[in-house]
C-alpha positions as protocol buffer text, in pm:
chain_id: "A"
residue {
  index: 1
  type: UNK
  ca { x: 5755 y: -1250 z: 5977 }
}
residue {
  index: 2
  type: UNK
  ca { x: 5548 y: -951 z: 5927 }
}
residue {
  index: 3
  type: UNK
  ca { x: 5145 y: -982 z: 5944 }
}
residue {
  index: 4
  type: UNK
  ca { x: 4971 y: -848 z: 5678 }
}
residue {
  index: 5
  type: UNK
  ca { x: 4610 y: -665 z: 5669 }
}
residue {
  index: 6
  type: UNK
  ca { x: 4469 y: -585 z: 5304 }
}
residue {
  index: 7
  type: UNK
  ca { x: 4808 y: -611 z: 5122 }
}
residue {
  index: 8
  type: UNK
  ca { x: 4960 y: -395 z: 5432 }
}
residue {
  index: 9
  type: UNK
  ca { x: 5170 y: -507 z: 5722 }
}
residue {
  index: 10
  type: UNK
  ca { x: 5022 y: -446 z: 6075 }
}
residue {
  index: 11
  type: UNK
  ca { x: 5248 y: -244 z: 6169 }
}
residue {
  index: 12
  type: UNK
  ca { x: 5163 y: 34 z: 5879 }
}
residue {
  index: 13
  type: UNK
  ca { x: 4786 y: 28 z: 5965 }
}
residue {
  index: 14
  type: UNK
  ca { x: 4869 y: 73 z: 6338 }
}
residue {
  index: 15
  type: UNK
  ca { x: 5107 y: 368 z: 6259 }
}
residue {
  index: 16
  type: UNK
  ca { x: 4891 y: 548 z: 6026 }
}
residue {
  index: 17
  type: UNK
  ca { x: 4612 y: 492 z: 6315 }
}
residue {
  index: 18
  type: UNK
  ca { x: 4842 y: 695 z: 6563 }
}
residue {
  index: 19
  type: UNK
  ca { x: 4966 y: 921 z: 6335 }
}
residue {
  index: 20
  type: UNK
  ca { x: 4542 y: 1053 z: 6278 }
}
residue {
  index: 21
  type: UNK
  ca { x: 4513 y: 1027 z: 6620 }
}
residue {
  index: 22
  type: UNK
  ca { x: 4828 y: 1220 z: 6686 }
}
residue {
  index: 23
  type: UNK
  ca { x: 4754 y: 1474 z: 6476 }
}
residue {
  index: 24
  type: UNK
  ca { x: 4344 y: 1493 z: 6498 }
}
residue {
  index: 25
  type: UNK
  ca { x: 4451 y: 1511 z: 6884 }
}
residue {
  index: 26
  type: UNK
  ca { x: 4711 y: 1818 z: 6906 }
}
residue {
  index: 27
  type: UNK
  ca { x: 4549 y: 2028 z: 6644 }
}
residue {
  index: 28
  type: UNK
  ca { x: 4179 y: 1988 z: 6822 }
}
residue {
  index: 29
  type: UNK
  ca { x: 4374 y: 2092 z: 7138 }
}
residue {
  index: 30
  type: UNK
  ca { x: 4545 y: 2372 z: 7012 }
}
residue {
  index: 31
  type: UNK
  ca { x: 4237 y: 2486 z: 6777 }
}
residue {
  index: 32
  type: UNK
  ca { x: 3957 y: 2503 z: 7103 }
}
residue {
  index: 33
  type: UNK
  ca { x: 4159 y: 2652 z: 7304 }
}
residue {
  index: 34
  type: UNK
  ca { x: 4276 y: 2917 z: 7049 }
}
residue {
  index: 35
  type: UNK
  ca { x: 3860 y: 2934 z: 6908 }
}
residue {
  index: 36
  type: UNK
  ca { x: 3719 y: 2968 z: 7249 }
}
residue {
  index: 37
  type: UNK
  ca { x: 3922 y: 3253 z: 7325 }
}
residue {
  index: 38
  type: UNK
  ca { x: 3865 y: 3446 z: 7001 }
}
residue {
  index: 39
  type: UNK
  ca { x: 3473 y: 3355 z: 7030 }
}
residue {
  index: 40
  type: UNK
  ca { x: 3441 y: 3522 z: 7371 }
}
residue {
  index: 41
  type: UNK
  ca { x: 3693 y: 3828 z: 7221 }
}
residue {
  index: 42
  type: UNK
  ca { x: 3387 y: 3817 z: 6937 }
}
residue {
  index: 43
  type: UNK
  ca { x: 3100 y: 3802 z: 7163 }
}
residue {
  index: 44
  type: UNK
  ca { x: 3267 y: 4050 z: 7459 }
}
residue {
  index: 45
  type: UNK
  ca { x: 3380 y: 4311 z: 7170 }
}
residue {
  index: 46
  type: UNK
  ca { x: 3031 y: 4299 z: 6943 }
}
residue {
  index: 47
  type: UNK
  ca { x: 2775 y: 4597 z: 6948 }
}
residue {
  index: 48
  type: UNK
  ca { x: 2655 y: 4579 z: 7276 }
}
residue {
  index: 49
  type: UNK
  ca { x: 2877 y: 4356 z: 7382 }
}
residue {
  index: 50
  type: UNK
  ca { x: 3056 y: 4381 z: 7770 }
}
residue {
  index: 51
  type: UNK
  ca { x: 3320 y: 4568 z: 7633 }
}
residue {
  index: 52
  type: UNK
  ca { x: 3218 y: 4687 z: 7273 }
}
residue {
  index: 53
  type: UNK
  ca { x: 3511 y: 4761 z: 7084 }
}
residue {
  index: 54
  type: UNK
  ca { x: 3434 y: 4744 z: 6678 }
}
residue {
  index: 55
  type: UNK
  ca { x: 3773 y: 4822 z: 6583 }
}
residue {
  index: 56
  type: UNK
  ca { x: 3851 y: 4448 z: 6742 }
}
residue {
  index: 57
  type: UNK
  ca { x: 3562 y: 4292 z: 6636 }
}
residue {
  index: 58
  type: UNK
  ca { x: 3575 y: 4379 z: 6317 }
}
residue {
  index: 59
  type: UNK
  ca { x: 3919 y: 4296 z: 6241 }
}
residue {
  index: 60
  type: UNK
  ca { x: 3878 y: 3948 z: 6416 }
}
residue {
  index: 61
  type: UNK
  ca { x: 3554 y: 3865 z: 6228 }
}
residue {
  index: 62
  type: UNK
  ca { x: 3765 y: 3968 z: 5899 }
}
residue {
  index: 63
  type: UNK
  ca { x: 4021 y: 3730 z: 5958 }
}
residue {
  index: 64
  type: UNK
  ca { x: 3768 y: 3451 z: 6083 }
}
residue {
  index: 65
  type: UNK
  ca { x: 3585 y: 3491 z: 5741 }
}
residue {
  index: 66
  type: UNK
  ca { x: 3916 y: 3501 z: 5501 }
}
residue {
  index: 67
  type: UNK
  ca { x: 4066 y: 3189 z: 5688 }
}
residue {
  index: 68
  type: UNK
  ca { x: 3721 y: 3003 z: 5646 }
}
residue {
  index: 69
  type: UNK
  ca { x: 3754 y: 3101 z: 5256 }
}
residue {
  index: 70
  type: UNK
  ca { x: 4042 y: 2889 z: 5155 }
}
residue {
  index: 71
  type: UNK
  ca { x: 3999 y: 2513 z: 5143 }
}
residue {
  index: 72
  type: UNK
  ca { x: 4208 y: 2327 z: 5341 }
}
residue {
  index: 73
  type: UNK
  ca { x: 4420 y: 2181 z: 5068 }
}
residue {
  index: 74
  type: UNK
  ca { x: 4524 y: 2516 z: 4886 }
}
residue {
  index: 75
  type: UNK
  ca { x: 4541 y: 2636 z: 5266 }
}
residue {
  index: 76
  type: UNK
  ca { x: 4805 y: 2339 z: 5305 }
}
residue {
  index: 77
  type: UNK
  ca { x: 5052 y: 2472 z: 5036 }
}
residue {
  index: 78
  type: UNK
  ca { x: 4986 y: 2840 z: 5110 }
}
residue {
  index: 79
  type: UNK
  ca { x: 5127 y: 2796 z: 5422 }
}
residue {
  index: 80
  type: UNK
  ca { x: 5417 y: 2548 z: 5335 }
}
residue {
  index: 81
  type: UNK
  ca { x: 5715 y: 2826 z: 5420 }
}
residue {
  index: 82
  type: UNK
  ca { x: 5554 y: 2906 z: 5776 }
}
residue {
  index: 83
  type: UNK
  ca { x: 5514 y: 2576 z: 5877 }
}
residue {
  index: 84
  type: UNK
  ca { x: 5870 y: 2554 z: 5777 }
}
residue {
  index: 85
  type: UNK
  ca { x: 5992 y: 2830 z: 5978 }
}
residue {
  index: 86
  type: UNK
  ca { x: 5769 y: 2713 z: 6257 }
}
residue {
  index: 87
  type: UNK
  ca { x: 5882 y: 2332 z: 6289 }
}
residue {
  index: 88
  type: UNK
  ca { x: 6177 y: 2309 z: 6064 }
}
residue {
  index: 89
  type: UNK
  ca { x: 5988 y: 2115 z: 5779 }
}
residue {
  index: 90
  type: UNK
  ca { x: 5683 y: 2061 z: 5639 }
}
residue {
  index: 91
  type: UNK
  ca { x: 5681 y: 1713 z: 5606 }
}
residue {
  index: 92
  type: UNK
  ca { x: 5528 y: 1505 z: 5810 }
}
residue {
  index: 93
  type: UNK
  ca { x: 5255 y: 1454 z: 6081 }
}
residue {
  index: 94
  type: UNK
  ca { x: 5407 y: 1719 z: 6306 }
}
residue {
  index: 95
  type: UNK
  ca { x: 5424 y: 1951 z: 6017 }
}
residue {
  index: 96
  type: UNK
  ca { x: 5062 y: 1910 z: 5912 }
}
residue {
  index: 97
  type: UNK
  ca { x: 4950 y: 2050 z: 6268 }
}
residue {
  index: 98
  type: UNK
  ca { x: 5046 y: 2403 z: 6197 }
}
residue {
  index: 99
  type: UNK
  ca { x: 4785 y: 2392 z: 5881 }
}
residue {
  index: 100
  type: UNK
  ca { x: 4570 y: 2181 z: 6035 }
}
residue {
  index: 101
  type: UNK
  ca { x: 4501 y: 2430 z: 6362 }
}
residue {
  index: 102
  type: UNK
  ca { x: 4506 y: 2718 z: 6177 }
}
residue {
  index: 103
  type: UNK
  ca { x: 4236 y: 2561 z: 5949 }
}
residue {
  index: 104
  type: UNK
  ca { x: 3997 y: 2455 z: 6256 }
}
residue {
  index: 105
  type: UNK
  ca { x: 4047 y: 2766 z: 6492 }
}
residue {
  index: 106
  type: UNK
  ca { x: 3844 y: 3025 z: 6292 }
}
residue {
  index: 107
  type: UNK
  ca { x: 3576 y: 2713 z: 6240 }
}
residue {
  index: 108
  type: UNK
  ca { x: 3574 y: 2666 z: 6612 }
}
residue {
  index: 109
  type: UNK
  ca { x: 3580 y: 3016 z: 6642 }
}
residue {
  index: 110
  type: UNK
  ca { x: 3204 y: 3064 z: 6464 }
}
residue {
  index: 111
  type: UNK
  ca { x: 3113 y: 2770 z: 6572 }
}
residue {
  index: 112
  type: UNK
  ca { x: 3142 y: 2840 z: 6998 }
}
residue {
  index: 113
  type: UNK
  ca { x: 3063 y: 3202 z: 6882 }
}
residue {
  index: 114
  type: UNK
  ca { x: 2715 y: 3093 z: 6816 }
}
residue {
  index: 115
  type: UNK
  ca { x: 2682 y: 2861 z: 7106 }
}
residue {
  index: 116
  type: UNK
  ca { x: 2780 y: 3196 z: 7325 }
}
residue {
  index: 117
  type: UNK
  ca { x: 2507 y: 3411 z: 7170 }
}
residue {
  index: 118
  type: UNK
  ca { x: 2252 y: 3113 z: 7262 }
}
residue {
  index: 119
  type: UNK
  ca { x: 2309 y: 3263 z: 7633 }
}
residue {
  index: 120
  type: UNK
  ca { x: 1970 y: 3461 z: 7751 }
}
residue {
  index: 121
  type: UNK
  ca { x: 2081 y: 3806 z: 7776 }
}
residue {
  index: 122
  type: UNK
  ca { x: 1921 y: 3808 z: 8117 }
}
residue {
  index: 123
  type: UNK
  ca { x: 2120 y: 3585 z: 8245 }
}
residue {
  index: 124
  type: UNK
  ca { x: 2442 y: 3830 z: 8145 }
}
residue {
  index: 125
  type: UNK
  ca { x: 2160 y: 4104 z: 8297 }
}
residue {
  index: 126
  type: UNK
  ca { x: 2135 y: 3928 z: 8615 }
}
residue {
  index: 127
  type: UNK
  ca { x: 2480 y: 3883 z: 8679 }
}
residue {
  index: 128
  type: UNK
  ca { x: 2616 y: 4235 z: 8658 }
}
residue {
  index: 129
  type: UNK
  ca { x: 2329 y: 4343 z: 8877 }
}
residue {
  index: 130
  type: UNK
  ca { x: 2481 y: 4159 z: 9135 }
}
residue {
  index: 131
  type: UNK
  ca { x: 2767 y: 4301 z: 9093 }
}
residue {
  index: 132
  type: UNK
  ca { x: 3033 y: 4052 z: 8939 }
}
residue {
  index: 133
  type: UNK
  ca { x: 3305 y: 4120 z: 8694 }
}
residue {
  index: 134
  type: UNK
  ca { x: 3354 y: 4075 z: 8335 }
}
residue {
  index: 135
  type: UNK
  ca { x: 3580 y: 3766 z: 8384 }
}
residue {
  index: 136
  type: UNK
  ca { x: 3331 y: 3638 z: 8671 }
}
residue {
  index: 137
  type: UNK
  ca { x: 3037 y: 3653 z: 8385 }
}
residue {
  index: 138
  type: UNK
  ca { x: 3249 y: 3463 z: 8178 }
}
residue {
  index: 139
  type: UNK
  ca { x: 3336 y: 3202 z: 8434 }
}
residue {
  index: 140
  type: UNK
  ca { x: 3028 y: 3161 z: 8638 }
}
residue {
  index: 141
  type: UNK
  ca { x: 2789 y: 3280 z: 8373 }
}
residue {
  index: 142
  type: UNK
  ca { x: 2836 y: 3273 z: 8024 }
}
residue {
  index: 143
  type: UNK
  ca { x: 3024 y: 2961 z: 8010 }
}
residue {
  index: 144
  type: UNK
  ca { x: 2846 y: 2745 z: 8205 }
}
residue {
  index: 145
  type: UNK
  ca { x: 2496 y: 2823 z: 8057 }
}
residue {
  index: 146
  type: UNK
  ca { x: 2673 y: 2753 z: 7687 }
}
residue {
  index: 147
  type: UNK
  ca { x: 2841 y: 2453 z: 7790 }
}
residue {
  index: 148
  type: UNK
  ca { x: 2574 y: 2175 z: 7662 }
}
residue {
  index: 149
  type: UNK
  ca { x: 2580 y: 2413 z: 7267 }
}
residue {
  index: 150
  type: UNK
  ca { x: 2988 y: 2431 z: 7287 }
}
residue {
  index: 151
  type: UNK
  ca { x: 3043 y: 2033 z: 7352 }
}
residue {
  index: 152
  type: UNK
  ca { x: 2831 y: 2004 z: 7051 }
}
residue {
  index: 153
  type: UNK
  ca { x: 3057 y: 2250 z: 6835 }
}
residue {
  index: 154
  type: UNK
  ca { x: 3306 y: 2050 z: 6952 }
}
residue {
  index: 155
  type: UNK
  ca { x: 3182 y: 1719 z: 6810 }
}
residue {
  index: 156
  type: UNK
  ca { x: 3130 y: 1902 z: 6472 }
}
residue {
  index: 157
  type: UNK
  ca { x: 3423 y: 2030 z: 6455 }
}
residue {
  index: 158
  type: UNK
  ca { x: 3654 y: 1727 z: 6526 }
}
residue {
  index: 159
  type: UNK
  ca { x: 3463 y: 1546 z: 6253 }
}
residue {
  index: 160
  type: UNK
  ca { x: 3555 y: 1811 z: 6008 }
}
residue {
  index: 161
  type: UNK
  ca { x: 3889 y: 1773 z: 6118 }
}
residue {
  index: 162
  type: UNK
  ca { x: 3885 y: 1446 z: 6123 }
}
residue {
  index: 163
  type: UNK
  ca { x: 3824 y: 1518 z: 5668 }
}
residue {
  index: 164
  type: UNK
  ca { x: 4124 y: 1760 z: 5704 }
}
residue {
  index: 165
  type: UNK
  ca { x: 4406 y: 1499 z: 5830 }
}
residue {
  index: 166
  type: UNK
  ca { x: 4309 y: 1267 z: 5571 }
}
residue {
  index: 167
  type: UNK
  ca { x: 4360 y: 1589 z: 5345 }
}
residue {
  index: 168
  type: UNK
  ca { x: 4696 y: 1669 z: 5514 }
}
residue {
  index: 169
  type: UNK
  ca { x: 4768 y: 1302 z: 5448 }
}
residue {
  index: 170
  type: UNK
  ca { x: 4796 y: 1386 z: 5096 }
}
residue {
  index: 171
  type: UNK
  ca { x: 5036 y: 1668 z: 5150 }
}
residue {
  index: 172
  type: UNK
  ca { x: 5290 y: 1421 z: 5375 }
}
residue {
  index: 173
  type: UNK
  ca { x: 5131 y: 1439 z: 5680 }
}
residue {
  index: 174
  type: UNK
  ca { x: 5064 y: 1114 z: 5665 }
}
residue {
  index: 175
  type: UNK
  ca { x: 4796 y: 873 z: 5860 }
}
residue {
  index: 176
  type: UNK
  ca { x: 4471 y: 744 z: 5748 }
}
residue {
  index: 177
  type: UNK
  ca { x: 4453 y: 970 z: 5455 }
}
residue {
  index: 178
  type: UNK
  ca { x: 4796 y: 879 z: 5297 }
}
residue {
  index: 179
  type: UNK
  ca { x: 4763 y: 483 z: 5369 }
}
residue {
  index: 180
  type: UNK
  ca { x: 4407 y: 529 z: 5133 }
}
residue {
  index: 181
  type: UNK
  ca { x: 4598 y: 686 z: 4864 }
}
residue {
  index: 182
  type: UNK
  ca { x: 4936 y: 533 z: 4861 }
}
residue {
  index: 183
  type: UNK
  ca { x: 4796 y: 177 z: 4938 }
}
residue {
  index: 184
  type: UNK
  ca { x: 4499 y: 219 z: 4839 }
}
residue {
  index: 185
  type: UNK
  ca { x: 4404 y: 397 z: 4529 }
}
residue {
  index: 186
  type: UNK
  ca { x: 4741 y: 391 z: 4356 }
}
residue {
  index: 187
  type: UNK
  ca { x: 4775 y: 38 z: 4406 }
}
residue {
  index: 188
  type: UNK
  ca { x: 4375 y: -43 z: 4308 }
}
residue {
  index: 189
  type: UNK
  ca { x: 4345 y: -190 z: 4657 }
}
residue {
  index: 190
  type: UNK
  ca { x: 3981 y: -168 z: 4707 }
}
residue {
  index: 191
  type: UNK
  ca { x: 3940 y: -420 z: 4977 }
}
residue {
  index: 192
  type: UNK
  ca { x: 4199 y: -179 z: 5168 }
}
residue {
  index: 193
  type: UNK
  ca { x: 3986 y: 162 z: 5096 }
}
residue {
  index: 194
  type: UNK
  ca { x: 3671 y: 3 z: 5192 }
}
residue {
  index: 195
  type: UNK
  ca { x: 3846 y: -48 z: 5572 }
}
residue {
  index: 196
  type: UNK
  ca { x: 3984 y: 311 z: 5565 }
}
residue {
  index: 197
  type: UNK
  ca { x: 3623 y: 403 z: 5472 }
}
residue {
  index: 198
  type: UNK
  ca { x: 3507 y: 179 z: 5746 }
}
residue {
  index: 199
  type: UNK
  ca { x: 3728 y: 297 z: 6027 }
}
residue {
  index: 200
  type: UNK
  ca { x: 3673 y: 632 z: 5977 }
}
residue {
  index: 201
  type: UNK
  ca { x: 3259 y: 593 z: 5956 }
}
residue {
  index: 202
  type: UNK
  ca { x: 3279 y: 401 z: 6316 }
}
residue {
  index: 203
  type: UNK
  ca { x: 3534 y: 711 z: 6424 }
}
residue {
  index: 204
  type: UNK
  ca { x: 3263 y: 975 z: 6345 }
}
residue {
  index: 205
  type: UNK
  ca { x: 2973 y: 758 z: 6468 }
}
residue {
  index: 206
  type: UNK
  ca { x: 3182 y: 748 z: 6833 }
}
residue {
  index: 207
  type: UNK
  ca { x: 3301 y: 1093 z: 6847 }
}
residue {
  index: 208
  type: UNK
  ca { x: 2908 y: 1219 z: 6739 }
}
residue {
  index: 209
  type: UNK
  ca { x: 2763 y: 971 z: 6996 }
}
residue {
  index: 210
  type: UNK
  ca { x: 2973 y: 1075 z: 7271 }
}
residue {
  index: 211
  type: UNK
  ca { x: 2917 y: 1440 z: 7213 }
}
residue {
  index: 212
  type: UNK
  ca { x: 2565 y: 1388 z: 7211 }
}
residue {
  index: 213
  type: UNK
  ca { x: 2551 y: 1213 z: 7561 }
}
residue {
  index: 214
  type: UNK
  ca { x: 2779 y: 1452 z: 7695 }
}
residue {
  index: 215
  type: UNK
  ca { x: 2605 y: 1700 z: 7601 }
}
residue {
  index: 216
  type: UNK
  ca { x: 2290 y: 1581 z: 7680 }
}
residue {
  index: 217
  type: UNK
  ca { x: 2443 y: 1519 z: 8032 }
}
residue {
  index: 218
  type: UNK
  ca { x: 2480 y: 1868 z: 8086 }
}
residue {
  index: 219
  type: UNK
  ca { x: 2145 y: 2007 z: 7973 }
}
residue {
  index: 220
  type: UNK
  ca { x: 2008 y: 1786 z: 8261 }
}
residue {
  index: 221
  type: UNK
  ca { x: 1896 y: 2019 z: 8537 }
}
residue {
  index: 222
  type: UNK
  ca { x: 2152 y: 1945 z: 8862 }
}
């Protein structure tokens, strides 16, 4: 006999749980490591930059600024035939990672971006005076001394996330998102929205929390 929780068996709370979790998981993965590398293309390719190129820069920052333009829910649709093409339907939580990483790389993008230009420009200075490459500033330099500002880019931007797989919910993507509105709101279960609410509150407090002592961690002088 099947449990129930809030009108809901078990089982459907626990899969809508994995399916946020799978898909807050792969498109956070995908999205930082795609944002990182298009924030040091940004900061290496700006005026003045290691290896200035505006031609790059430009068109990157153009693309960074139309992708942040469309909400993620018209963004959803829009891209309905190349999420097709990409994973052979758009239904579903593997589906909703295509929108869903294409929606958080340009955020990630600006958001590391900034952390980057945080970096002392004597610091950069002090490295290519002894000599080391542009991939050995990145590494040894620039990186590290941004480290504490990116894990806290990070944490921002896997709460916002965190909004747009609810979102994707909607669109079939299920998880926490579509158990709220199917279960939820069409059914007038308000006992059962107040726990979605719930869960996803404690989520954000444990995600920010974390972020903060790891990055609070690494500002401590080794």
């Amino acid at each position: 006999m099947e449990q129930d929780l809030f009108g809901v068996s078990v089982e459907r709370l626990l899969l809508a749980g994995a399916q946020t979790v799978y898909m807050l998981g792969w498109s956070m993965l995908f999205g930082a490591i795609l944002g990182i590398a298009i924030a040091l293309l940004l900061v290496m390719t700006r005026r003045g930059g290691l290896i200035e190129n505006r031609v790059v820069y430009s068109v990157l920052n153009f693309i960074i600024n139309v992708t942040r333009s469309v909400p993620f829910i018209i963004l959803l649709v829009a891209l309905i035939p190349f999420t097709r093409f990409v994973v052979g339907t758009s239904i579903g939580s593997q589906a909703a990672l295509v929108p869903l990483t294409i929606y958080i790389t340009p955020f990630i993008a600006r958001m590391v971006e900034s952390s980057l230009l945080e970096v002392k420009p004597g610091v950069i200075e002090a490295a290519q005076a002894m000599g080391a490459t542009n991939w050995q500033i990145i590494r040894h330099f620039l990186l590290p001394e941004a480290y504490p500002s990116i894990v806290l880019s990070l944490t921002t931007s896997i709460v916002g996330l965190l909004g747009a797989t609810a979102m994707a919910g909607y669109g079939g993507g299920g998880g926490v998102g579509d158990l709220a509105l199917t279960y939820g709101h069409q059914r007038f279960n308000t006992p059962l929205m107040i726990f979605t609410i719930v869960i996803l509150v404690v989520f954000v407090q444990i995600m920010q929390a974390f972020g903060n002592s790891l990055s609070r961690r690494l500002r401590e002088p080794k």
